[in-house]
Coordinates of C-alpha atoms in Angstrom, one line a residue:
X1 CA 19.8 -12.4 2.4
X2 CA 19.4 -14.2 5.6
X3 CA 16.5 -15.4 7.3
X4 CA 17.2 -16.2 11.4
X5 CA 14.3 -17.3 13.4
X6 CA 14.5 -16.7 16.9
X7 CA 11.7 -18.6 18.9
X8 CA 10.4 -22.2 19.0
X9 CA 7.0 -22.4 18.0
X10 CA 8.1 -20.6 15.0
X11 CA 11.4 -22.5 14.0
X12 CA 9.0 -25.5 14.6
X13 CA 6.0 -24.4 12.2
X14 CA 8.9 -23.5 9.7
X15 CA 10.7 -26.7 10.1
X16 CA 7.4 -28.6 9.5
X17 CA 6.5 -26.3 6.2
X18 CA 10.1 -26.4 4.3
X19 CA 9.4 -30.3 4.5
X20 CA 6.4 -30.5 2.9
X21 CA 7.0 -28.0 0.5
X22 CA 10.7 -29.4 -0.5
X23 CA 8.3 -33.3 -0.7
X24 CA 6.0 -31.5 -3.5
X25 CA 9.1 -30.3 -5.0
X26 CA 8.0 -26.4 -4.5
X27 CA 10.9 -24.9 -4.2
X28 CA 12.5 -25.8 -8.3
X29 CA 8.9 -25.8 -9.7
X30 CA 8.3 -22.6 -8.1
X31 CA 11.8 -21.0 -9.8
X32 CA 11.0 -22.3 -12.9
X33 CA 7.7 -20.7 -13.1
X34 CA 5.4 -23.5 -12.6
X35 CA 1.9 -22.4 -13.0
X36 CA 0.4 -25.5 -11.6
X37 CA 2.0 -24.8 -8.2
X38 CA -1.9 -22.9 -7.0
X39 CA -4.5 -25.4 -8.0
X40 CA -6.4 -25.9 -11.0
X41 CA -8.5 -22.9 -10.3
X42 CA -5.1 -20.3 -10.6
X43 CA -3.0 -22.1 -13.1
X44 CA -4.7 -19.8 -15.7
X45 CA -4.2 -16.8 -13.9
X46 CA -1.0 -18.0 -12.7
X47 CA 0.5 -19.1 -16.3
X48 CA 0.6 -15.4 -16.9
X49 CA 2.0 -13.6 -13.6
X50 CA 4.9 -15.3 -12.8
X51 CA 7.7 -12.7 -14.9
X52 CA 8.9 -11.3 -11.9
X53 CA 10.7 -14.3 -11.5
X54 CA 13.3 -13.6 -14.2
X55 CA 12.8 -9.4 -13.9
X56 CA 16.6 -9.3 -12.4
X57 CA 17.8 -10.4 -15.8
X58 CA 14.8 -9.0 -17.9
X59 CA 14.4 -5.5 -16.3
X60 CA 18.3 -5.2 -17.5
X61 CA 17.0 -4.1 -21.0
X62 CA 15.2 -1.1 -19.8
X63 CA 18.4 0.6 -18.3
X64 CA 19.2 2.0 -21.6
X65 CA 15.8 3.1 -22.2
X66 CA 16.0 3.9 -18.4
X67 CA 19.3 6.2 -18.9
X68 CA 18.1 8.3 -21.7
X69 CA 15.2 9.4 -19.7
X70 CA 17.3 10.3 -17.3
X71 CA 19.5 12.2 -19.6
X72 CA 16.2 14.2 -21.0
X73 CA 15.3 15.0 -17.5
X74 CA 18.5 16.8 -15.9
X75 CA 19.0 18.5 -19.6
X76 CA 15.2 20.0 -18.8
X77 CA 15.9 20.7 -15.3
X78 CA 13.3 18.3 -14.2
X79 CA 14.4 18.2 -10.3
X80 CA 10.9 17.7 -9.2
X81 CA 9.4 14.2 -10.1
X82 CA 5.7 13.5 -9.0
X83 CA 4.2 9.6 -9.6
X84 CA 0.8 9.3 -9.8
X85 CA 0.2 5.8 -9.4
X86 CA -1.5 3.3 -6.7
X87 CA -0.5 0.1 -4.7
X88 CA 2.0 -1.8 -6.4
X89 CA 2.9 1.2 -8.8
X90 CA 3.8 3.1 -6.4
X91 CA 4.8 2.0 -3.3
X92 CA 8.3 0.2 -4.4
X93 CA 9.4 3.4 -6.1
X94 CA 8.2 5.1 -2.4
X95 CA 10.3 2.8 -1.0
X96 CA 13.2 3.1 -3.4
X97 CA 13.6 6.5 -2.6
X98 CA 13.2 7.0 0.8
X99 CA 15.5 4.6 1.9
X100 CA 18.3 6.5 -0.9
X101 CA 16.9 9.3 0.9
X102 CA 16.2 11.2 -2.6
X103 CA 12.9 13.4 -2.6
X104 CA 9.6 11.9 -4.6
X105 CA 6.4 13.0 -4.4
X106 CA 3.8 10.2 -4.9
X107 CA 0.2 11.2 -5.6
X108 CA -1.8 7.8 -4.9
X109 CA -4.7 9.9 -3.5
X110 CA -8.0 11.6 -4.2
X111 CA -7.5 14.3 -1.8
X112 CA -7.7 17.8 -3.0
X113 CA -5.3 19.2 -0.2
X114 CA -2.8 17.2 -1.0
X115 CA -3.1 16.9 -5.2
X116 CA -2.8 20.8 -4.6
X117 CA 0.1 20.6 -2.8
X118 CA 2.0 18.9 -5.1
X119 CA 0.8 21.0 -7.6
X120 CA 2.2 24.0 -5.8
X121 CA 5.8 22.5 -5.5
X122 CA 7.1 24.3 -9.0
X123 CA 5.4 23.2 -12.4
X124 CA 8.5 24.3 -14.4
X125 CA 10.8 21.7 -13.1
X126 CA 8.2 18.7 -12.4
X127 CA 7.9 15.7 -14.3
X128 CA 5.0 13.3 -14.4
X129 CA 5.0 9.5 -14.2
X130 CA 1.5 8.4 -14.7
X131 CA 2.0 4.7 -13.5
X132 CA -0.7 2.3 -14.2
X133 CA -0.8 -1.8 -15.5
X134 CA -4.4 -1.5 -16.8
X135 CA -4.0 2.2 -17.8
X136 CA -7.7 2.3 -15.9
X137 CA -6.8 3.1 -12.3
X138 CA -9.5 6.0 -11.8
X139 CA -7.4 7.7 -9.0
X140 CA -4.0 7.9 -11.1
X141 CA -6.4 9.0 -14.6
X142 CA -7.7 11.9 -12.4
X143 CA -3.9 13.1 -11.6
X144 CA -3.3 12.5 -14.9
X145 CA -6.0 14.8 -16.3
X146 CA -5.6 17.5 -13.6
X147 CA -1.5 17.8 -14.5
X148 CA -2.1 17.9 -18.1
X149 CA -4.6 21.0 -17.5
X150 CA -1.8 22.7 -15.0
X151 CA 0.5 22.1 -17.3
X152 CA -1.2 24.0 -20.4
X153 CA -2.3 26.5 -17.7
X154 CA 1.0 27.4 -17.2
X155 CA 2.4 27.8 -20.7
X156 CA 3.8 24.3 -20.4
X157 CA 3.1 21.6 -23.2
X158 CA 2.7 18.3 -21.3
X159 CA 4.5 16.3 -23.8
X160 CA 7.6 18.1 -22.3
X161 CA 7.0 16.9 -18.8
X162 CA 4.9 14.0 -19.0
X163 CA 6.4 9.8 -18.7
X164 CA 3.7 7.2 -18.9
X165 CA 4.4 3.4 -17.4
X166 CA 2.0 1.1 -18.9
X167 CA 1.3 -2.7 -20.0
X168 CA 0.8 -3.1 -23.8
X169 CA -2.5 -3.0 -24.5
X170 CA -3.9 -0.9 -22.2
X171 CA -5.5 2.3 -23.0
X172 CA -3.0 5.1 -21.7
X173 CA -0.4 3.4 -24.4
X174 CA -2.2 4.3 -27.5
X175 CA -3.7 7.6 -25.8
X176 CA 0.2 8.3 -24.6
X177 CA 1.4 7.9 -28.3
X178 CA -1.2 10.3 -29.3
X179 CA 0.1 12.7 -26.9
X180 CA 3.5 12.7 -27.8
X181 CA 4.4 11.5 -23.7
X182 CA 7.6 9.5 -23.5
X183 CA 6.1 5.9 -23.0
X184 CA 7.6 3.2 -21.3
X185 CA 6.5 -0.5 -21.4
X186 CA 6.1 -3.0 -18.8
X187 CA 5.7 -6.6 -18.7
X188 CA 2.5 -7.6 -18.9
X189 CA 2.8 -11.0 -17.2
X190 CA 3.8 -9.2 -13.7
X191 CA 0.9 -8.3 -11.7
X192 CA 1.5 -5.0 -10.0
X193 CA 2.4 -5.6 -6.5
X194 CA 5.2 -8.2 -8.0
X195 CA 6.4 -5.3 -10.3
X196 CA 9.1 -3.7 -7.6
X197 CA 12.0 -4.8 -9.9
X198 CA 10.3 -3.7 -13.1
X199 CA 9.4 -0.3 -15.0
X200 CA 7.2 0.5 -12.6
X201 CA 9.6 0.3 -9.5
X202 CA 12.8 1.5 -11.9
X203 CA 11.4 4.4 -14.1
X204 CA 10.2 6.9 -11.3
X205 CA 12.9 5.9 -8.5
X206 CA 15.9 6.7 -11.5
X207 CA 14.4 9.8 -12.5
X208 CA 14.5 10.8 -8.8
X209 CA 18.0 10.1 -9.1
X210 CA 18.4 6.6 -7.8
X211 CA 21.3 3.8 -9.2
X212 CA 18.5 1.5 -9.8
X213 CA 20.7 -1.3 -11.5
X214 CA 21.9 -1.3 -8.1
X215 CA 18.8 -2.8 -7.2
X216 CA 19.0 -5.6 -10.2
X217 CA 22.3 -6.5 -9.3
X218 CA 21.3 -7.0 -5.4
X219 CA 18.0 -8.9 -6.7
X220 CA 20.6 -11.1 -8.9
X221 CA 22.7 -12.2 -6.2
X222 CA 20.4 -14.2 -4.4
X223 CA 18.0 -15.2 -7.5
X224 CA 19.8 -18.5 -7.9
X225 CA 19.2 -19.7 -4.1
X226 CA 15.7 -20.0 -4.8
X227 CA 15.5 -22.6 -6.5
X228 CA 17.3 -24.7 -4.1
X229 CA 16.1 -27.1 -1.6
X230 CA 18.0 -25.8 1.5
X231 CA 20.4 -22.4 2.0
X232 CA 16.6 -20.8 0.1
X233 CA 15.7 -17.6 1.7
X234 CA 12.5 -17.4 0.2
X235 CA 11.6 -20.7 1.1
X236 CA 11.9 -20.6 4.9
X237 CA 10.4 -16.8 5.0
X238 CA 7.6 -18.8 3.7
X239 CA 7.4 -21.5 5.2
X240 CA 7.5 -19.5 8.7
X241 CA 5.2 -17.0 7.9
X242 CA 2.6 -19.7 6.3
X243 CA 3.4 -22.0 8.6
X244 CA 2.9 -20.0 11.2
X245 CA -0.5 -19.1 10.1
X246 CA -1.6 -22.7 9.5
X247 CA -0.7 -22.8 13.2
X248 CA -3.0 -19.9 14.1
X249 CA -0.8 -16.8 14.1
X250 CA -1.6 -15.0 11.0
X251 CA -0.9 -11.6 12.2
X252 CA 2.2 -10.2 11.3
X253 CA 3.6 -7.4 13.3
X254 CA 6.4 -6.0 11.0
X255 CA 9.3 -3.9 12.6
X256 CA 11.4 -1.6 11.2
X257 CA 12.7 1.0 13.5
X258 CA 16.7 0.5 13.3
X259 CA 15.8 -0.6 9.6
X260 CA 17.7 1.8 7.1
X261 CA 15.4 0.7 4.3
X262 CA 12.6 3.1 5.1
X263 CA 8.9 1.9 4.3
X264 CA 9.6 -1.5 3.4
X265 CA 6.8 -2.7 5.7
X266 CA 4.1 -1.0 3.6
X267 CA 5.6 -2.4 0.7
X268 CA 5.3 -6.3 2.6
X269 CA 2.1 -5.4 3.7
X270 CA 0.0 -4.3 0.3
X271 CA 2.3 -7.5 -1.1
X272 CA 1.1 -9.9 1.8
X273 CA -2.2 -8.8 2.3
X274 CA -3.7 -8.5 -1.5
X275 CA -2.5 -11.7 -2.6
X276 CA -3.0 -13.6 0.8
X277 CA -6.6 -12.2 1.8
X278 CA -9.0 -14.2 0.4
X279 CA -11.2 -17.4 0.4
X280 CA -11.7 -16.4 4.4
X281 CA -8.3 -17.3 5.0
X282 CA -4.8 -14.5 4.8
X283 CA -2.2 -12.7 6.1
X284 CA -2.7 -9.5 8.1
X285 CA 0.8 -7.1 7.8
X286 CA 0.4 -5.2 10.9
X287 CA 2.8 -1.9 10.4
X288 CA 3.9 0.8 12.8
X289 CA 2.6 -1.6 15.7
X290 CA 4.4 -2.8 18.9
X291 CA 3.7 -6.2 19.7
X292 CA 1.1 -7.3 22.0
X293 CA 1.9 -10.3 22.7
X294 CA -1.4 -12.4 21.8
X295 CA -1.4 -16.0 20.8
X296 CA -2.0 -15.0 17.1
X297 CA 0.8 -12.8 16.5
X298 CA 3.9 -13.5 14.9
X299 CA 6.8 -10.6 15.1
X300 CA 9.3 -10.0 12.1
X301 CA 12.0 -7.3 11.9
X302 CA 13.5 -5.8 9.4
X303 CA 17.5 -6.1 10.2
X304 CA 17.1 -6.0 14.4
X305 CA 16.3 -8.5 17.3
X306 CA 13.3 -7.1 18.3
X307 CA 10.7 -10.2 16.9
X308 CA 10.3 -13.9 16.5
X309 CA 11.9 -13.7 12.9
X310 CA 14.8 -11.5 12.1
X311 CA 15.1 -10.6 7.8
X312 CA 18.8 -9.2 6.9
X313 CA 19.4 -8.3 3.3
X314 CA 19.8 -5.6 0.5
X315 CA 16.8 -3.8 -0.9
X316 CA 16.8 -5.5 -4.4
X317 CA 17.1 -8.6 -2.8
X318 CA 14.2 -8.0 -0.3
X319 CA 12.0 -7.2 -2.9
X320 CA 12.7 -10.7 -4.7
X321 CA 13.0 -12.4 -1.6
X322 CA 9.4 -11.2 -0.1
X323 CA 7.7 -11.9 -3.5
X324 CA 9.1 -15.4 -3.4
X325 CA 7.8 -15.8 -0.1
X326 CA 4.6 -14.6 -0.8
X327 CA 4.2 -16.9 -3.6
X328 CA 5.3 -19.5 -1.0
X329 CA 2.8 -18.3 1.6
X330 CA 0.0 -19.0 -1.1
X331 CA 1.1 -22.7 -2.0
X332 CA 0.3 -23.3 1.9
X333 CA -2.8 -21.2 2.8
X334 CA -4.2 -23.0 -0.3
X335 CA -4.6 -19.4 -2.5
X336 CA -4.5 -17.9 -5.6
X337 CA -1.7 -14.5 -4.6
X338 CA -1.9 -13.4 -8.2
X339 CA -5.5 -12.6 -8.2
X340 CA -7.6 -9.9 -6.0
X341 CA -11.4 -11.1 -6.7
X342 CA -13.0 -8.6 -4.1
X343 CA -10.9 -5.3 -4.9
X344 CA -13.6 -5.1 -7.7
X345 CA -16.3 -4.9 -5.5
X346 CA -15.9 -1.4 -3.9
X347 CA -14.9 -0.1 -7.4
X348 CA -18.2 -0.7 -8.2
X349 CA -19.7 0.4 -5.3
X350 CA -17.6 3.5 -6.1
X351 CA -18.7 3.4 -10.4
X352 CA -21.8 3.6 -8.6
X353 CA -22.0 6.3 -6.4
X354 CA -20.6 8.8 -9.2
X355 CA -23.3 8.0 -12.1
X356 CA -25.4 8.6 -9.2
X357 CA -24.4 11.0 -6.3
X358 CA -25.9 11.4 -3.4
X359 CA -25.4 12.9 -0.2
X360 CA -25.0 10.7 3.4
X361 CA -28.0 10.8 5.5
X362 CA -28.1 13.3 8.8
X363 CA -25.3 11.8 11.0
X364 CA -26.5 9.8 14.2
X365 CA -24.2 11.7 16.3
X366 CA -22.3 14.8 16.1
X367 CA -19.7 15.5 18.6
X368 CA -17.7 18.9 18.1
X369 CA -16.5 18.6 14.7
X370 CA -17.0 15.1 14.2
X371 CA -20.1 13.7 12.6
X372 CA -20.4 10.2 12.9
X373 CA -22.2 7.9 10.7
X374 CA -23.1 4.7 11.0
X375 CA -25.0 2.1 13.5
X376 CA -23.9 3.3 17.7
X377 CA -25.9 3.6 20.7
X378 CA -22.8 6.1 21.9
X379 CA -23.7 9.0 23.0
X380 CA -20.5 10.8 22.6
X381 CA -17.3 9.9 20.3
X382 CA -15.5 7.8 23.3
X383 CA -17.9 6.1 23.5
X384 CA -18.4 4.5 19.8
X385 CA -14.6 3.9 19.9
X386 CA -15.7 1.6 22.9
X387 CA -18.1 0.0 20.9
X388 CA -16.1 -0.4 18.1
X389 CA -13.4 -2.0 20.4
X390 CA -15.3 -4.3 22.0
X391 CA -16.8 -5.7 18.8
X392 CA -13.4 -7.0 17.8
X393 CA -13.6 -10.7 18.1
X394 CA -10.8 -12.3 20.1
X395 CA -9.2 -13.4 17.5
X396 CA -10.1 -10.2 15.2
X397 CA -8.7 -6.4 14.3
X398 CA -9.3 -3.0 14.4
X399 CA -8.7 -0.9 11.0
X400 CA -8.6 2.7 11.0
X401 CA -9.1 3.9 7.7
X402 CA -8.9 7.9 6.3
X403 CA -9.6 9.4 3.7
X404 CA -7.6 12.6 4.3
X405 CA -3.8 14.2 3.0
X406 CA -1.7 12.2 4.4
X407 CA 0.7 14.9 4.4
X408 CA -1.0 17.8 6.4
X409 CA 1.0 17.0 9.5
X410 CA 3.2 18.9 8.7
X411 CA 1.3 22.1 8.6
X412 CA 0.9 21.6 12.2
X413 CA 2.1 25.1 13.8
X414 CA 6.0 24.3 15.9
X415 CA 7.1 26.8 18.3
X416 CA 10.4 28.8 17.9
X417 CA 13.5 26.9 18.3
X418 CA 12.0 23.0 18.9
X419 CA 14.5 20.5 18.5
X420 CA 13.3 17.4 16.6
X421 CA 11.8 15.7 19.0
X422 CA 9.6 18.7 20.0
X423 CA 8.9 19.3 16.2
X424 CA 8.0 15.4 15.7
X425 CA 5.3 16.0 18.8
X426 CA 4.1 18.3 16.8
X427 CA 3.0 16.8 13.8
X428 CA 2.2 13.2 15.4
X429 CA -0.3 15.6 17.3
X430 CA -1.7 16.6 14.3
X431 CA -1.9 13.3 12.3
X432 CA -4.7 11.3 12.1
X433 CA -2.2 8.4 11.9
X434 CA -1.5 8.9 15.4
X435 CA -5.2 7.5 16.3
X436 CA -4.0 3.7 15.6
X437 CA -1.2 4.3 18.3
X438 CA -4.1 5.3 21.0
X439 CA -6.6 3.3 20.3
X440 CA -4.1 0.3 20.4
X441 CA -3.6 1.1 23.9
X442 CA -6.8 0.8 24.8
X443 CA -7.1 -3.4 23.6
X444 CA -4.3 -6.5 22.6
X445 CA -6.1 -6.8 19.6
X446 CA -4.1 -5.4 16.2
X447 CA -4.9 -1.8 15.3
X448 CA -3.7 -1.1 11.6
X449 CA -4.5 2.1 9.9
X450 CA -4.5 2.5 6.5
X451 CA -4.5 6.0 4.3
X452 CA -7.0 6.4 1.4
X453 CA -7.8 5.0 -1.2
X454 CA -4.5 3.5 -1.7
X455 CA -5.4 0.5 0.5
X456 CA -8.1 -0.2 -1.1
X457 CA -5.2 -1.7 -4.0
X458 CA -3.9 -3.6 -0.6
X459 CA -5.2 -4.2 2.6
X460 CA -8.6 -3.8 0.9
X461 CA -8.5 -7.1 -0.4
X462 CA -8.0 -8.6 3.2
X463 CA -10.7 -7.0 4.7
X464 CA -13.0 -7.9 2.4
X465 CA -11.8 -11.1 1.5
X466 CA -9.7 -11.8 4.7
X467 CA -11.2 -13.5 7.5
X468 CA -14.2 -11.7 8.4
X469 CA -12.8 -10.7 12.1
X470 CA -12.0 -7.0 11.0
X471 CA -14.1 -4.3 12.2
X472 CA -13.5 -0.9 10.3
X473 CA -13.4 3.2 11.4
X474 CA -13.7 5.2 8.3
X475 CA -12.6 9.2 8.8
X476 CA -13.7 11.7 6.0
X477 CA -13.1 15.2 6.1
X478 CA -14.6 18.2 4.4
X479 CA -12.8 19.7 1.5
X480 CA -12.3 23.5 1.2
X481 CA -10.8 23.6 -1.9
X482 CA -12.3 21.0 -4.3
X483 CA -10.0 20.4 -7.8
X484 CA -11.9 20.1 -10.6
X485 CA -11.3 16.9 -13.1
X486 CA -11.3 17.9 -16.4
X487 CA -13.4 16.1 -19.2
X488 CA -15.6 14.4 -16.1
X489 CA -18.3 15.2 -14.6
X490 CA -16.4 14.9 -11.2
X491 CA -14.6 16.9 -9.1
X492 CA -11.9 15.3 -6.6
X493 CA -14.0 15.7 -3.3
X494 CA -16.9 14.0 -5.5
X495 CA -14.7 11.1 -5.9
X496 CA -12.9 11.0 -2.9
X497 CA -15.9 10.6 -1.0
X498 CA -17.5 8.2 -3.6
X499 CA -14.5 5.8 -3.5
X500 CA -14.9 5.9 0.8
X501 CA -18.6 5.2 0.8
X502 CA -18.3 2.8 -2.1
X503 CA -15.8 0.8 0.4
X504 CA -17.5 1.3 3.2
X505 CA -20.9 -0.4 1.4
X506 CA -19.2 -3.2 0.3
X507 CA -17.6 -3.8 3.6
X508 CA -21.2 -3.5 5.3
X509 CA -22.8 -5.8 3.0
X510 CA -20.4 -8.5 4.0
X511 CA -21.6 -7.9 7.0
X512 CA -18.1 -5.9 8.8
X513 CA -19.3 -3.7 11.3
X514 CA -18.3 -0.2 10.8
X515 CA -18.2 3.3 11.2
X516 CA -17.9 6.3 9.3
X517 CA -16.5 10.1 11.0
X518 CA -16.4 13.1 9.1
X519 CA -14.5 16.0 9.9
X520 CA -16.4 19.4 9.3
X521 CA -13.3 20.9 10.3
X522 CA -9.9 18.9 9.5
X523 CA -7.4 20.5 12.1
X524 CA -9.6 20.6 14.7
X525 CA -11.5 17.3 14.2
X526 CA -8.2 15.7 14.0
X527 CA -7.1 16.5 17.4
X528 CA -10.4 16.2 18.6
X529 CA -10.7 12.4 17.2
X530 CA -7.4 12.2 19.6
X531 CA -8.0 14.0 22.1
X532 CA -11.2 11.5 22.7
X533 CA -9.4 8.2 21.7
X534 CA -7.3 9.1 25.2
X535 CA -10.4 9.4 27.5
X536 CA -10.6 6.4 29.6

């Protein structure tokens, strides 16, 4: 691993950091899993998340376990793995296998479009991993329920197809037993976005066909640097990202483009922003972004020269590395980064809304297939994105959050005979995504966007317990095709819209301005939300 910092102000506000941490001793405390390092008011907390330290050596006793599911899978024909998991169960394994360019199909939605889709990919060679710590994670329980149905449906006995990734103690390991589902334990003293290295990163990425001790071995290699004073990679990615944000730039554009480890920065940024975001004080990842070139930006890049901080390494080393860091980061913004105290309040919003549905209100506007919702004086759907601009403070953000499949892009109609960068017009014209890349031309500020619910288990902890500068558009879309979940009184489209308005309450009771649209048509209110974001 090697961290090169390539601009002043930053090599300063690092220089100044690794001295005080390496005076309070941080950087052998920190290694040997000192749960003091946070305060008094996370030592509890801390004293009990602080495994992933030793999960390069520890995680070694799962490859056997690891291998013989691997085994049972290729003797089934199980070519199609599907993880239905959230935030840090997910997103490592995501990560894993894109950049070993092996095919996974994550479910860490609520969208019936896109739990349909996977369900259409071939039931008689899929295999389930149900990922969740607390085995409670409403989102991966309704995957869960719907796969076990589709499976029976099909003359399929889930116990065939189904691998469950768990802590000890919590619910789906007794209810696993009881099916008869190959069960795999995790570590309970790793909280889930520090889990990369452990079952939850290693089961689903192996299955998909990945050399995961590959990943232990890279993660192994640079384990005994950090607990030195100097030569520490984790300790000056630290110390320049929380210096830095002592020093007032706490946004932190992350670059990837000539990167061969695809997605990391989504990885960095549910890592950075969950345990960072809280107190009024944090980190905000900003991902897919070219710099602006404010005051309070700094610029990393993954392996390139394009920001103010260059990060070089192996992905098992990265993971390590970046958690370190992040620990790091903590110790100087003066945080707890094993807790996430304000996650809990739109899951309650959300408990909420489905013991009690109930339709929005009429919309205040309606423009073409777009209804908004919310407080505007705009007359016309230009027009509230230029009131939702200009209500980002100087030193603020815009978030563009949806609530749609993430993967309908790629339905987008080609013509005959495009070569890939025609075909890549195509779908960026038909992705919702794309909105964050015009609206960012329209202000300096940071635009981030966000799919959900999974940020709600990532950036959601920043926004709500972040600085409060962030100012929020919240895209819904009708569903066509609801999915029933069975043994609730829910269906999918019930809960996909609970968990948006149950966030979207909590972030108006803190007082974030925001804005909800809903799509009564997804296609065209898509390109109509884009088509609008590039009137002047």
């Amino acid at each position: 691993m090697e961290i090169t910092i390539r601009e002043e102000r930053a090599a300063h506000a690092a220089v100044s950091a690794v001295e005080r941490l390496v005076a309070d001793g941080v950087p052998g405390r920190l290694a040997a899993g000192d749960p003091t390092l946070w305060g008094e008011e996370a030592e509890a907390e801390a004293a009990t998340r602080l495994g992933w330290l030793s999960l390069p050596r520890t995680s070694r006793e799962l490859l056997p376990e690891i291998a013989e599911l691997v085994a049972w899978a290729a003797a089934e024909e199980l070519t199609n793995v599907v993880l239905a998991g959230t935030g840090g169960s997910s997103l490592a394994a995501e990560v894993v296998c894109d950049s070993a360019d092996v095919p996974l199909t994550v479910l860490d939605t609520t969208d019936s479009q896109q739990v349909r889709r996977a369900l259409a990919e071939g039931l008689a060679h899929t295999v389930l991993v149900v990922a969740s710590k607390s085995g409670e994670t409403v989102e991966t329980g309704s995957v869960l329920r719907i796969f076990e149905a589709a499976f029976q449906d099909a003359g399929i006995d889930p116990a065939t197809r189904i691998v469950i990734v768990t802590d000890p103690g919590s619910p789906l390991a007794p209810a696993a037993a009881d099916a008869g589902y190959r069960l795999v334990l995790a570590r309970p003293d790793v909280g889930g976005r520090y889990s990369a290295l452990s079952a939850f990163g290693l089961v689903p990425s192996a299955l998909a066909g990945v050399p995961v001790e590959r990943l232990l071995d890279e993660a192994a290699e640079v384990a005994p640097l950090l607990s030195r004073p100097e030569g520490n990679p984790g300790l000056l990615l630290g110390a320049v990202i929380g210096g830095s944000a002592l020093a007032g730039r706490d946004k932190l554009v992350l670059e990837d483009q000539l990167s061969e480890l695809n997605g990391l920065p989504v990885w960095i940024e549910q890592l950075l922003a969950e345990s960072t975001g809280k107190d009024g004080r944090g980190i905000l990842p900003v991902v897919g972004a070219d710099p602006s070139g404010v005051g309070d930006e700094l610029v990393l890049a993954i392996a390139s020269d394009i920001g103010d901080v260059r990060v070089d390494g192996p992905l098992g080393a990265q993971f390590l590395v970046w958690e370190y860091a992040t620990a790091v980061v903590g110790r100087l913004l003066e945080v707890n980064p094993f807790d996430q105290p304000d996650v809990a309040s739109a899951k309650r919003a959300t408990a909420a809304l489905l013991v009690s549905p109930h339709e929005p209100n009429e919309p205040v506007l309606v423009d073409g297939p777009v209804e908004v919702y919310g407080s505007t004086s705009a007359h016309d759907l230009p027009g509230v994105y230029s009131e939702l601009l200009h209500a980002v403070p100087h030193d603020g953000y815009l978030a563009v959050l949806a609530y749609l499949d993430r993967l309908a892009a790629f339905d987008a109609p080609v013509p005959d005979g495009a070569d890939f960068v025609e075909m890549t017009d195509a779908w960026m014209a038909a992705d919702a995504a794309t909105l964050r890349a015009l609206l960012a031309l329209r202000t300096p500020r940071p635009v981030t966007f966000g799919w959900g619910p999974r940020y709600l288990h990532s950036t959601g902890q920043y926004h709500k317990g972040g600085p409060p500068t962030g100012v929020f558009l919240q895209i819904t879309g009708v569903v066509q095709d609801d999915v029933p979940v069975p043994g609730r009184s829910y269906t999918l489209r019930s809960l996909q819209l609970a968990q948006a308005l149950g966030d979207l309450t909590a972030l108006t009771e803190l007082g974030r301005p925001a804005v909800r649209l809903h799509l009564t048509d997804r296609a065209a209110g898509v390109a109509h939300l884009l088509a609008a974001a590039q009137e002047a």
